[in-house]
Structures are given as structure tokens and as C-alpha cells.
mmCIF file of C-alpha atoms in Angstrom:
data_model
loop_
_atom_site.group_PDB
_atom_site.id
_atom_site.type_symbol
_atom_site.label_atom_id
_atom_site.label_comp_id
_atom_site.label_asym_id
_atom_site.label_seq_id
_atom_site.Cartn_x
_atom_site.Cartn_y
_atom_site.Cartn_z
ATOM 1 C CA PHE A 2 -67.711 -8.854 -4.014
ATOM 2 C CA ASN A 3 -64.159 -10.169 -4.049
ATOM 3 C CA ASP A 4 -65.326 -13.298 -2.141
ATOM 4 C CA SER A 5 -68.601 -13.854 -4.255
ATOM 5 C CA PRO A 6 -68.797 -17.388 -5.568
ATOM 6 C CA ALA A 7 -69.444 -17.691 -9.271
ATOM 7 C CA TRP A 8 -73.018 -18.088 -9.977
ATOM 8 C CA LYS A 9 -74.091 -21.659 -10.950
ATOM 9 C CA GLY A 10 -77.875 -21.376 -10.901
ATOM 10 C CA ASP A 11 -78.574 -24.709 -9.305
ATOM 11 C CA ALA A 12 -79.331 -26.333 -5.969
ATOM 12 C CA SER A 13 -75.661 -26.776 -5.115
ATOM 13 C CA GLU A 14 -75.475 -23.012 -4.187
ATOM 14 C CA THR A 15 -76.252 -22.213 -0.527
ATOM 15 C CA GLY A 16 -78.193 -19.428 1.119
ATOM 16 C CA ASP A 17 -74.885 -17.928 2.063
ATOM 17 C CA ASP A 18 -73.634 -18.068 -1.498
ATOM 18 C CA GLN A 19 -76.792 -16.222 -2.748
ATOM 19 C CA ALA A 20 -76.285 -13.496 -0.075
ATOM 20 C CA ARG A 21 -72.952 -12.592 -1.869
ATOM 21 C CA GLN A 22 -74.465 -12.694 -5.420
ATOM 22 C CA VAL A 23 -76.803 -10.405 -7.343
ATOM 23 C CA GLY A 24 -80.455 -11.206 -6.682
ATOM 24 C CA ASP A 25 -83.193 -12.405 -9.139
ATOM 25 C CA ASN A 26 -85.667 -10.682 -11.455
ATOM 26 C CA HIS A 27 -84.314 -7.176 -11.761
ATOM 27 C CA ASP A 28 -86.938 -4.373 -11.642
ATOM 28 C CA GLY A 29 -86.991 -0.681 -10.834
ATOM 29 C CA MET A 30 -83.445 0.464 -11.908
ATOM 30 C CA HIS A 31 -81.823 3.830 -11.526
ATOM 31 C CA PHE A 32 -78.405 5.152 -12.299
ATOM 32 C CA PHE A 33 -76.664 7.470 -9.804
ATOM 33 C CA ALA A 34 -73.646 9.632 -10.802
ATOM 34 C CA ILE A 35 -70.646 9.419 -8.539
ATOM 35 C CA PRO A 36 -69.435 12.809 -7.445
ATOM 36 C CA GLY A 37 -66.252 13.670 -9.221
ATOM 37 C CA ALA A 38 -66.552 10.859 -11.770
ATOM 38 C CA ASP A 39 -67.564 11.062 -15.464
ATOM 39 C CA SER A 40 -71.103 9.714 -15.434
ATOM 40 C CA SER A 41 -70.781 8.724 -19.136
ATOM 41 C CA THR A 42 -68.286 6.088 -18.186
ATOM 42 C CA GLU A 43 -68.876 5.330 -14.375
ATOM 43 C CA GLY A 44 -71.626 5.359 -11.751
ATOM 44 C CA LEU A 45 -73.912 3.316 -9.491
ATOM 45 C CA LEU A 46 -76.584 1.143 -10.858
ATOM 46 C CA VAL A 47 -79.207 0.324 -8.305
ATOM 47 C CA MET A 48 -81.822 -2.314 -9.013
ATOM 48 C CA ASN A 49 -84.635 -4.241 -7.379
ATOM 49 C CA HIS A 50 -85.037 -7.976 -7.157
ATOM 50 C CA GLU A 51 -88.701 -8.508 -7.203
ATOM 51 C CA TYR A 52 -89.076 -12.273 -6.717
ATOM 52 C CA CYS A 53 -87.222 -15.442 -7.501
ATOM 53 C CA ASN A 54 -87.715 -18.402 -9.751
ATOM 54 C CA TYR A 55 -87.541 -21.662 -7.807
ATOM 55 C CA GLU A 56 -87.230 -23.743 -10.992
ATOM 56 C CA TYR A 57 -83.819 -22.023 -11.591
ATOM 57 C CA LEU A 58 -82.761 -21.347 -7.973
ATOM 58 C CA PHE A 59 -83.166 -25.068 -6.982
ATOM 59 C CA LYS A 60 -82.533 -26.850 -10.266
ATOM 60 C CA PRO A 61 -82.830 -29.789 -10.707
ATOM 61 C CA ASP A 62 -85.134 -30.041 -7.641
ATOM 62 C CA ASN A 63 -87.493 -27.619 -9.382
ATOM 63 C CA TYR A 64 -89.494 -25.467 -6.998
ATOM 64 C CA GLY A 65 -88.526 -27.273 -3.846
ATOM 65 C CA ASP A 66 -91.530 -29.520 -3.854
ATOM 66 C CA ASP A 67 -90.149 -32.553 -5.864
ATOM 67 C CA PRO A 68 -91.142 -35.619 -3.815
ATOM 68 C CA THR A 69 -87.533 -36.768 -4.091
ATOM 69 C CA ALA A 70 -86.120 -33.383 -2.831
ATOM 70 C CA THR A 71 -86.184 -32.022 0.680
ATOM 71 C CA TRP A 72 -87.339 -28.563 1.524
ATOM 72 C CA THR A 73 -84.948 -26.994 3.994
ATOM 73 C CA LEU A 74 -84.196 -23.845 5.980
ATOM 74 C CA ASP A 75 -81.195 -23.164 3.730
ATOM 75 C CA LYS A 76 -83.443 -23.168 0.674
ATOM 76 C CA VAL A 77 -85.614 -20.594 2.405
ATOM 77 C CA ARG A 78 -82.597 -18.571 3.156
ATOM 78 C CA LYS A 79 -81.483 -18.754 -0.401
ATOM 79 C CA ALA A 80 -84.764 -17.587 -1.756
ATOM 80 C CA GLN A 81 -84.752 -14.710 0.853
ATOM 81 C CA HIS A 82 -81.311 -13.655 -0.234
ATOM 82 C CA ALA A 83 -82.394 -13.599 -3.916
ATOM 83 C CA HIS A 84 -84.866 -10.749 -3.129
ATOM 84 C CA GLY A 85 -84.198 -7.172 -2.175
ATOM 85 C CA ALA A 86 -81.973 -4.750 -4.097
ATOM 86 C CA SER A 87 -78.378 -4.462 -5.322
ATOM 87 C CA VAL A 88 -76.070 -1.484 -5.587
ATOM 88 C CA LEU A 89 -73.528 -2.014 -8.367
ATOM 89 C CA HIS A 90 -70.581 0.202 -9.143
ATOM 90 C CA VAL A 91 -70.364 0.058 -12.928
ATOM 91 C CA ARG A 92 -67.700 1.350 -15.321
ATOM 92 C CA THR A 93 -66.775 1.029 -18.964
ATOM 93 C CA ASN A 94 -63.673 -0.910 -19.906
ATOM 94 C CA SER A 95 -61.215 -0.252 -22.729
ATOM 95 C CA ALA A 96 -63.593 -1.742 -25.214
ATOM 96 C CA GLY A 97 -66.388 0.625 -24.088
ATOM 97 C CA LYS A 98 -68.430 -2.202 -22.422
ATOM 98 C CA TRP A 99 -70.152 -1.627 -19.078
ATOM 99 C CA GLU A 100 -68.803 -4.000 -16.293
ATOM 100 C CA VAL A 101 -69.367 -4.260 -12.557
ATOM 101 C CA VAL A 102 -66.387 -3.118 -10.519
ATOM 102 C CA ILE A 103 -65.804 -6.167 -8.474
ATOM 103 C CA GLY A 104 -64.840 -5.465 -4.744
ATOM 104 C CA SER A 105 -65.925 -1.794 -5.002
ATOM 105 C CA TYR A 106 -66.582 0.071 -1.769
ATOM 106 C CA TYR A 107 -69.994 0.917 -3.170
ATOM 107 C CA ASN A 108 -71.176 -2.569 -4.017
ATOM 108 C CA ARG A 109 -74.010 -3.807 -1.634
ATOM 109 C CA ARG A 110 -76.615 -6.541 -1.398
ATOM 110 C CA ILE A 111 -79.863 -5.695 0.472
ATOM 111 C CA THR A 112 -81.878 -8.932 0.878
ATOM 112 C CA GLY A 113 -85.078 -10.274 2.453
ATOM 113 C CA ARG A 114 -83.079 -10.502 5.785
ATOM 114 C CA THR A 115 -81.189 -7.176 5.881
ATOM 115 C CA PRO A 116 -81.914 -5.091 8.904
ATOM 116 C CA MET A 117 -83.701 -1.854 8.237
ATOM 117 C CA GLU A 118 -85.568 0.782 10.179
ATOM 118 C CA LEU A 119 -89.393 1.390 10.342
ATOM 119 C CA THR A 120 -89.677 5.205 10.483
ATOM 120 C CA GLY A 121 -92.528 7.738 10.551
ATOM 121 C CA PRO A 122 -96.024 7.726 12.144
ATOM 122 C CA ALA A 123 -96.488 3.942 12.262
ATOM 123 C CA ALA A 124 -93.064 3.256 13.856
ATOM 124 C CA GLY A 125 -93.465 1.670 17.239
ATOM 125 C CA ASN A 126 -97.114 1.102 16.941
ATOM 126 C CA ALA A 127 -98.509 -2.051 18.547
ATOM 127 C CA LEU A 128 -99.412 -3.483 15.146
ATOM 128 C CA VAL A 129 -95.802 -3.551 13.975
ATOM 129 C CA LYS A 130 -94.302 -5.106 17.104
ATOM 130 C CA THR A 131 -93.107 -8.726 16.966
ATOM 131 C CA VAL A 132 -91.388 -11.262 19.090
ATOM 132 C CA ALA A 133 -88.086 -10.368 17.284
ATOM 133 C CA ASP A 134 -88.658 -6.691 17.486
ATOM 134 C CA ALA A 135 -90.509 -5.540 20.625
ATOM 135 C CA THR A 136 -89.844 -1.885 19.698
ATOM 136 C CA GLY A 137 -91.697 -2.070 16.267
ATOM 137 C CA THR A 138 -88.837 -0.215 14.706
ATOM 138 C CA ARG A 139 -86.387 -2.825 13.280
ATOM 139 C CA VAL A 140 -87.467 -4.901 10.289
ATOM 140 C CA PHE A 141 -85.480 -7.595 8.742
ATOM 141 C CA GLY A 142 -85.691 -7.466 4.968
ATOM 142 C CA THR A 143 -87.533 -6.040 2.017
ATOM 143 C CA LEU A 144 -89.672 -8.179 -0.331
ATOM 144 C CA ASN A 145 -91.183 -8.120 -3.904
ATOM 145 C CA ASN A 146 -89.752 -4.851 -4.865
ATOM 146 C CA CYS A 147 -91.312 -3.649 -7.926
ATOM 147 C CA GLY A 148 -90.911 -0.199 -9.619
ATOM 148 C CA ASN A 149 -88.833 2.315 -7.983
ATOM 149 C CA GLY A 150 -88.377 6.054 -7.468
ATOM 150 C CA PHE A 151 -85.465 8.447 -6.708
ATOM 151 C CA THR A 152 -85.058 11.693 -4.853
ATOM 152 C CA PRO A 153 -83.361 15.044 -5.646
ATOM 153 C CA TRP A 154 -81.245 14.461 -2.481
ATOM 154 C CA GLY A 155 -79.652 11.314 -3.992
ATOM 155 C CA THR A 156 -81.520 8.339 -2.575
ATOM 156 C CA TYR A 157 -83.252 5.323 -4.099
ATOM 157 C CA LEU A 158 -86.934 4.475 -3.363
ATOM 158 C CA THR A 159 -87.720 0.790 -3.606
ATOM 159 C CA CYS A 160 -91.408 -0.250 -3.575
ATOM 160 C CA GLU A 161 -92.732 -3.285 -1.666
ATOM 161 C CA GLU A 162 -95.437 -4.768 -3.857
ATOM 162 C CA ASN A 163 -96.951 -8.283 -3.622
ATOM 163 C CA PHE A 164 -95.571 -8.957 -0.164
ATOM 164 C CA ASN A 165 -98.755 -10.977 0.822
ATOM 165 C CA GLY A 166 -97.453 -13.871 -1.250
ATOM 166 C CA TYR A 167 -94.684 -14.701 1.305
ATOM 167 C CA PHE A 168 -97.146 -15.299 4.197
ATOM 168 C CA GLY A 169 -99.129 -18.386 5.070
ATOM 169 C CA THR A 170 -99.666 -20.744 7.979
ATOM 170 C CA THR A 171 -98.719 -24.320 8.942
ATOM 171 C CA SER A 172 -101.667 -24.466 11.446
ATOM 172 C CA GLY A 173 -104.018 -26.032 8.920
ATOM 173 C CA SER A 174 -106.761 -23.436 9.564
ATOM 174 C CA ASP A 175 -107.599 -20.039 8.093
ATOM 175 C CA SER A 176 -107.342 -17.526 11.045
ATOM 176 C CA ARG A 177 -106.771 -14.385 9.040
ATOM 177 C CA ASP A 178 -108.342 -11.097 10.205
ATOM 178 C CA ALA A 179 -110.047 -8.649 7.882
ATOM 179 C CA VAL A 180 -106.901 -6.711 7.186
ATOM 180 C CA MET A 181 -104.961 -9.802 6.337
ATOM 181 C CA LYS A 182 -107.702 -10.725 3.937
ATOM 182 C CA ARG A 183 -107.806 -7.267 2.388
ATOM 183 C CA TYR A 184 -104.071 -7.408 1.709
ATOM 184 C CA GLY A 185 -104.335 -10.940 0.302
ATOM 185 C CA LEU A 186 -102.404 -13.158 2.584
ATOM 186 C CA SER A 187 -102.788 -16.863 1.853
ATOM 187 C CA PRO A 188 -105.401 -18.690 4.058
ATOM 188 C CA LEU A 189 -103.210 -21.762 4.383
ATOM 189 C CA GLY A 190 -99.687 -22.407 2.890
ATOM 190 C CA SER A 191 -97.979 -19.889 0.640
ATOM 191 C CA SER A 192 -96.370 -20.693 -2.770
ATOM 192 C CA TYR A 193 -92.948 -19.727 -1.359
ATOM 193 C CA ARG A 194 -93.216 -22.104 1.627
ATOM 194 C CA TRP A 195 -91.066 -19.792 3.904
ATOM 195 C CA GLU A 196 -93.559 -20.280 6.679
ATOM 196 C CA GLU A 197 -92.428 -23.938 7.025
ATOM 197 C CA PHE A 198 -89.071 -22.946 8.438
ATOM 198 C CA ASP A 199 -89.231 -19.321 9.261
ATOM 199 C CA ASP A 200 -91.991 -18.488 11.914
ATOM 200 C CA ARG A 201 -92.159 -14.853 11.151
ATOM 201 C CA PHE A 202 -93.848 -15.760 7.847
ATOM 202 C CA ASP A 203 -96.460 -17.838 9.480
ATOM 203 C CA TYR A 204 -99.341 -15.382 10.318
ATOM 204 C CA ALA A 205 -100.748 -17.603 12.991
ATOM 205 C CA LYS A 206 -97.431 -17.512 14.897
ATOM 206 C CA GLU A 207 -96.468 -13.950 14.206
ATOM 207 C CA ALA A 208 -99.615 -11.923 13.373
ATOM 208 C CA ASN A 209 -97.929 -8.580 12.979
ATOM 209 C CA GLU A 210 -95.000 -9.423 10.651
ATOM 210 C CA SER A 211 -96.974 -8.780 7.466
ATOM 211 C CA ASN A 212 -97.762 -5.259 8.751
ATOM 212 C CA ARG A 213 -94.048 -4.575 8.422
ATOM 213 C CA PHE A 214 -94.122 -4.972 4.700
ATOM 214 C CA GLY A 215 -95.890 -3.012 1.971
ATOM 215 C CA TRP A 216 -93.907 0.209 2.368
ATOM 216 C CA ILE A 217 -91.699 2.520 0.451
ATOM 217 C CA VAL A 218 -88.095 1.865 1.377
ATOM 218 C CA GLU A 219 -85.418 4.631 1.050
ATOM 219 C CA ILE A 220 -81.903 3.531 0.425
ATOM 220 C CA ASP A 221 -78.727 5.620 0.373
ATOM 221 C CA PRO A 222 -76.686 4.169 -2.562
ATOM 222 C CA TYR A 223 -73.491 6.070 -1.630
ATOM 223 C CA ASP A 224 -73.190 4.673 1.891
ATOM 224 C CA PRO A 225 -73.045 0.792 2.111
ATOM 225 C CA ALA A 226 -73.212 1.087 5.949
ATOM 226 C CA SER A 227 -76.363 3.120 5.929
ATOM 227 C CA ILE A 228 -79.659 1.491 7.220
ATOM 228 C CA PRO A 229 -82.564 1.373 4.740
ATOM 229 C CA LYS A 230 -85.630 3.221 6.087
ATOM 230 C CA LYS A 231 -89.162 2.039 5.609
ATOM 231 C CA ARG A 232 -91.141 5.320 5.307
ATOM 232 C CA THR A 233 -94.496 4.666 6.817
ATOM 233 C CA ALA A 234 -95.908 8.195 6.163
ATOM 234 C CA LEU A 235 -96.337 7.110 2.608
ATOM 235 C CA GLY A 236 -98.903 4.319 3.487
ATOM 236 C CA ARG A 237 -99.044 0.584 3.279
ATOM 237 C CA PHE A 238 -100.213 -1.137 0.138
ATOM 238 C CA LYS A 239 -98.886 -2.954 -2.921
ATOM 239 C CA HIS A 240 -96.631 -0.211 -4.107
ATOM 240 C CA GLU A 241 -95.865 -0.222 -7.784
ATOM 241 C CA ASN A 242 -94.009 3.051 -8.083
ATOM 242 C CA ALA A 243 -92.820 6.185 -6.318
ATOM 243 C CA ALA A 244 -92.812 9.087 -8.659
ATOM 244 C CA LEU A 245 -91.381 12.127 -6.844
ATOM 245 C CA THR A 246 -91.481 15.778 -7.881
ATOM 246 C CA LEU A 247 -91.218 19.154 -6.078
ATOM 247 C CA SER A 248 -94.234 21.439 -5.905
ATOM 248 C CA LYS A 249 -93.845 25.082 -6.829
ATOM 249 C CA ALA A 250 -93.615 25.879 -3.156
ATOM 250 C CA GLY A 251 -90.856 23.375 -2.676
ATOM 251 C CA TYR A 252 -92.593 20.556 -0.961
ATOM 252 C CA ALA A 253 -91.783 16.878 -1.981
ATOM 253 C CA VAL A 254 -94.720 15.234 -3.691
ATOM 254 C CA VAL A 255 -94.796 11.526 -4.267
ATOM 255 C CA TYR A 256 -97.413 9.761 -6.515
ATOM 256 C CA LEU A 257 -98.083 6.279 -5.573
ATOM 257 C CA GLY A 258 -99.950 3.460 -7.250
ATOM 258 C CA ASP A 259 -101.383 0.296 -5.550
ATOM 259 C CA ASP A 260 -101.016 -2.424 -8.138
ATOM 260 C CA GLN A 261 -104.096 -4.472 -7.772
ATOM 261 C CA ALA A 262 -107.508 -4.249 -9.411
ATOM 262 C CA ASN A 263 -110.053 -2.271 -7.425
ATOM 263 C CA GLU A 264 -107.349 -0.493 -5.340
ATOM 264 C CA PHE A 265 -106.389 3.161 -5.396
ATOM 265 C CA ILE A 266 -103.980 6.033 -6.517
ATOM 266 C CA TYR A 267 -102.277 7.998 -3.625
ATOM 267 C CA LYS A 268 -100.303 11.157 -3.209
ATOM 268 C CA PHE A 269 -97.966 12.230 -0.456
ATOM 269 C CA VAL A 270 -97.007 15.766 0.315
ATOM 270 C CA SER A 271 -94.065 16.415 2.694
ATOM 271 C CA ALA A 272 -94.654 18.576 5.817
ATOM 272 C CA ASN A 273 -91.234 20.372 5.235
ATOM 273 C CA LYS A 274 -89.699 21.910 2.150
ATOM 274 C CA PHE A 275 -86.700 20.601 0.091
ATOM 275 C CA ASP A 276 -83.539 22.521 0.797
ATOM 276 C CA ALA A 277 -81.300 22.515 -2.342
ATOM 277 C CA LYS A 278 -78.467 24.210 -0.306
ATOM 278 C CA ASN A 279 -78.364 21.492 2.451
ATOM 279 C CA MET A 280 -78.953 17.960 1.075
ATOM 280 C CA ALA A 281 -78.407 16.468 4.495
ATOM 281 C CA ALA A 282 -81.487 18.373 5.799
ATOM 282 C CA ASN A 283 -83.636 16.497 3.359
ATOM 283 C CA ARG A 284 -82.806 12.867 4.540
ATOM 284 C CA ASP A 285 -86.015 12.551 6.531
ATOM 285 C CA LEU A 286 -88.271 14.666 4.352
ATOM 286 C CA LEU A 287 -90.479 11.484 3.771
ATOM 287 C CA ASP A 288 -90.995 10.899 7.436
ATOM 288 C CA SER A 289 -93.821 13.430 7.952
ATOM 289 C CA GLY A 290 -96.489 14.865 5.725
ATOM 290 C CA LYS A 291 -100.034 14.383 4.454
ATOM 291 C CA LEU A 292 -101.259 11.226 2.492
ATOM 292 C CA TYR A 293 -104.060 11.613 0.130
ATOM 293 C CA VAL A 294 -106.143 9.209 -2.041
ATOM 294 C CA ALA A 295 -107.803 9.998 -5.315
ATOM 295 C CA LYS A 296 -111.508 10.204 -5.932
ATOM 296 C CA PHE A 297 -112.591 10.617 -9.555
ATOM 297 C CA SER A 298 -115.840 11.929 -10.944
ATOM 298 C CA ASN A 299 -117.654 11.481 -14.212
ATOM 299 C CA GLY A 300 -117.270 14.049 -16.943
ATOM 300 C CA ALA A 301 -114.512 16.168 -18.265
ATOM 301 C CA THR A 302 -113.409 19.707 -18.136
ATOM 302 C CA SER A 303 -113.419 22.028 -21.187
ATOM 303 C CA GLY A 304 -113.704 19.012 -23.530
ATOM 304 C CA ASP A 305 -110.045 17.778 -22.631
ATOM 305 C CA ALA A 306 -111.303 14.329 -21.701
ATOM 306 C CA MET A 307 -109.061 14.481 -18.632
ATOM 307 C CA GLY A 308 -111.828 14.015 -16.054
ATOM 308 C CA VAL A 309 -112.284 15.644 -12.729
ATOM 309 C CA GLY A 310 -111.690 14.558 -9.207
ATOM 310 C CA GLU A 311 -110.282 15.399 -5.783
ATOM 311 C CA TRP A 312 -107.608 14.326 -3.362
ATOM 312 C CA ILE A 313 -109.036 13.207 -0.075
ATOM 313 C CA LEU A 314 -106.848 13.537 3.003
ATOM 314 C CA LEU A 315 -106.152 10.289 4.947
ATOM 315 C CA ASP A 316 -105.810 11.734 8.410
ATOM 316 C CA LYS A 317 -107.430 10.359 11.549
ATOM 317 C CA THR A 318 -107.840 13.817 13.160
ATOM 318 C CA ALA A 319 -108.602 16.028 10.216
ATOM 319 C CA ASN A 320 -110.920 13.682 8.321
ATOM 320 C CA ALA A 321 -114.207 13.364 10.019
ATOM 321 C CA THR A 322 -115.059 10.029 8.433
ATOM 322 C CA LEU A 323 -111.857 8.423 9.679
ATOM 323 C CA ALA A 324 -112.192 10.227 13.092
ATOM 324 C CA ALA A 325 -115.510 8.506 13.685
ATOM 325 C CA ASN A 326 -114.329 5.097 12.374
ATOM 326 C CA ALA A 327 -113.259 2.705 15.137
ATOM 327 C CA THR A 328 -111.293 0.541 12.686
ATOM 328 C CA PHE A 329 -108.493 3.031 13.030
ATOM 329 C CA ALA A 330 -107.378 3.814 16.563
ATOM 330 C CA ASP A 331 -104.810 6.466 15.511
ATOM 331 C CA GLN A 332 -103.030 7.763 12.487
ATOM 332 C CA ALA A 333 -100.565 4.935 12.515
ATOM 333 C CA GLU A 334 -103.436 2.498 11.919
ATOM 334 C CA VAL A 335 -104.783 4.625 9.147
ATOM 335 C CA LEU A 336 -101.391 4.156 7.335
ATOM 336 C CA ILE A 337 -100.911 0.544 8.271
ATOM 337 C CA LYS A 338 -104.544 -0.147 7.011
ATOM 338 C CA ALA A 339 -104.282 2.379 4.093
ATOM 339 C CA ARG A 340 -106.503 0.284 1.812
ATOM 340 C CA LEU A 341 -109.303 0.168 4.412
ATOM 341 C CA ALA A 342 -108.941 3.850 5.054
ATOM 342 C CA ALA A 343 -109.223 4.731 1.404
ATOM 343 C CA THR A 344 -112.351 2.541 1.029
ATOM 344 C CA ALA A 345 -113.925 4.219 4.097
ATOM 345 C CA VAL A 346 -113.488 7.738 2.625
ATOM 346 C CA GLY A 347 -115.001 6.754 -0.679
ATOM 347 C CA ALA A 348 -111.970 6.737 -2.922
ATOM 348 C CA THR A 349 -112.290 5.504 -6.573
ATOM 349 C CA PRO A 350 -111.208 1.908 -7.191
ATOM 350 C CA MET A 351 -109.005 1.492 -10.317
ATOM 351 C CA ASP A 352 -109.128 -1.094 -12.978
#
């Protein structure tokens, strides 16, 4: 931005400084054409910021745990602001080199504290309500964004992966429930140490906050005032990717990987069809549909070595196994506890 401080890469920069700078560890990039512009020389580059390196962010303190250094709320804020995503207006200069257009209308930082909306079947569920958000619909931030996806209606899909690493407790005792354990929350302190100054990352103080992460987040790169949407219909797990295509019938189909050993592969199919003549009508296409998990079988078909399998519907009403399972009170809980639901229906763990 026009007021962004030059990046120094040391402990002298504040949390507010980092909020006005590009984040750390780029991942999941996509280039969007600007309507009316020559895409060979100008466009929007959108990128994830998966995690941050404390040894650089807080140099020379190195990781914030140097006995001579002091861990502070501002350092927590700086780390949170180094996460998320960036929308960058880029253009080639007279020498043909790509540069960021500083001060562009399009430029945007989305961080670990940016307000965003929880949408779809799990929005408003009791398991996503917190002290800061009694409605269960307003989440602050997106974390550990790994691979990405993009849609034919011009939006960016960012994938919350190892969100578990940001949660711990200062209580001194392991009080995690079965869901927290399955999703890998630390039993005591986390390596990021946010829970020491930000209560929402202390699972003993805010038990539902971790349920608000692990989703696919949809971002409109063309509107810097738009609110990112966490699309709960696509399930909650460690999202590595979101590969979207359109079926022959015109439905949006998203293939999703859970990036951890012994977890699963998923597929989402939208309830409504893509409308190429009305892009605005597709904006909430990922809010309703069916989520499936893959079950593979031994053997191959016709000698092609591709193997065989089936997609199992993860639906509290339509799937008899889930309907009879008291772990899931409703479809919202199936999506929030997607890993447990996939195990319950016999999905195939991947390596």
C-alpha cells in the first residue's frame, strides 16, 4: 500500500507494520485477468501465506523464546498478520519486468485476524459459537493456507491446512476432547505460542474456536471490500487443495485432499448448476450440495491398474450409518467432524 513500511525482516517491525506488508511463505498462487486489461502485461496475482518463520520475523530474538527476549501480544499479532493471503495488482514495466502496482485499488491483505463469514450448513451451529461470536457466523482470520483452487466465476479458493498447530493451552493439563485429538491440537502449549496472549487460541478457554478453522475459504479478488466466505459444505479437515471442475450436467465438482497420513479424499457436488450467462448467480454455489468420501477396493478394471472404488455420501439423513451414529447430532456436525464421519462410513485411509 502507499503507507506500507519497507520490509526489514527483524524484531523492530510491529504487528501493525506486518498488517500492511505481504505475508510469509507463499503457497497456492493464481493469476486473475483484469477485465479490459492485457493479461500478458497486467493482472491480479493472489497468493497464500501458509505459515511464518519466527527466526526471521523476530530476528535477532529468534523464535520469540530467547531467555533474554520477551514474548508479547504484539509479536503474536505480527505472526498472525504474516498469515492469510495477498491480492497483488501486478504489471510489467518498460523493461518487461513484473512489478507490484503500489497503492492499487485491488491490493489487499487478508490475515489471521481479518473478519470473514462462516456460511453453509455448519454456520450458526452450537459448535462454532464463541464468546467473540455468539452467532457462529463471523470468524476472525484464516490460517495455514496451503494449496488453492479457483472458480469459473472468478473467485479464489484458499485451503486451511494445518490449523491445529496454532491451538494449545496455558492450563497445564490436557483437556482435549476426541475431536480435538483427531484433528491434532496440542495437548499443552503450541509451537506458535499464540494462546499465551490470545485466549481464542487456548482451547481450554475457547473450546469451539478450532472448529472455525479447517475450511475452504472463497475470496473475491476483484472487490477489496468483500468479505471472505468459509464454505462449510465442503467439510472440515486439513485442506491441501480444491480442484474444481464442472460436470457434464453443469454442476460444480470440487476434489479435496486431507493432507495427513491415514486421512481421506473427498468430493463435493453443488446442489445447483453453474450459470455461464449470470456469473453473479454462482457466488454461493459452494454453500449447498453433497459431500462424498472415497472408499477404494483391491484390484483393477480391464488391466488398466487404476483400481476401483466408490464415493460414499456423508449425509446425516441419507446415510444410514451416520443417521444411527450419536456422534453427529445433525449435518452440521457431520461437516465439522468430517474426519470422524469418514471413518464411521468406512472410507479408505490414504498414505
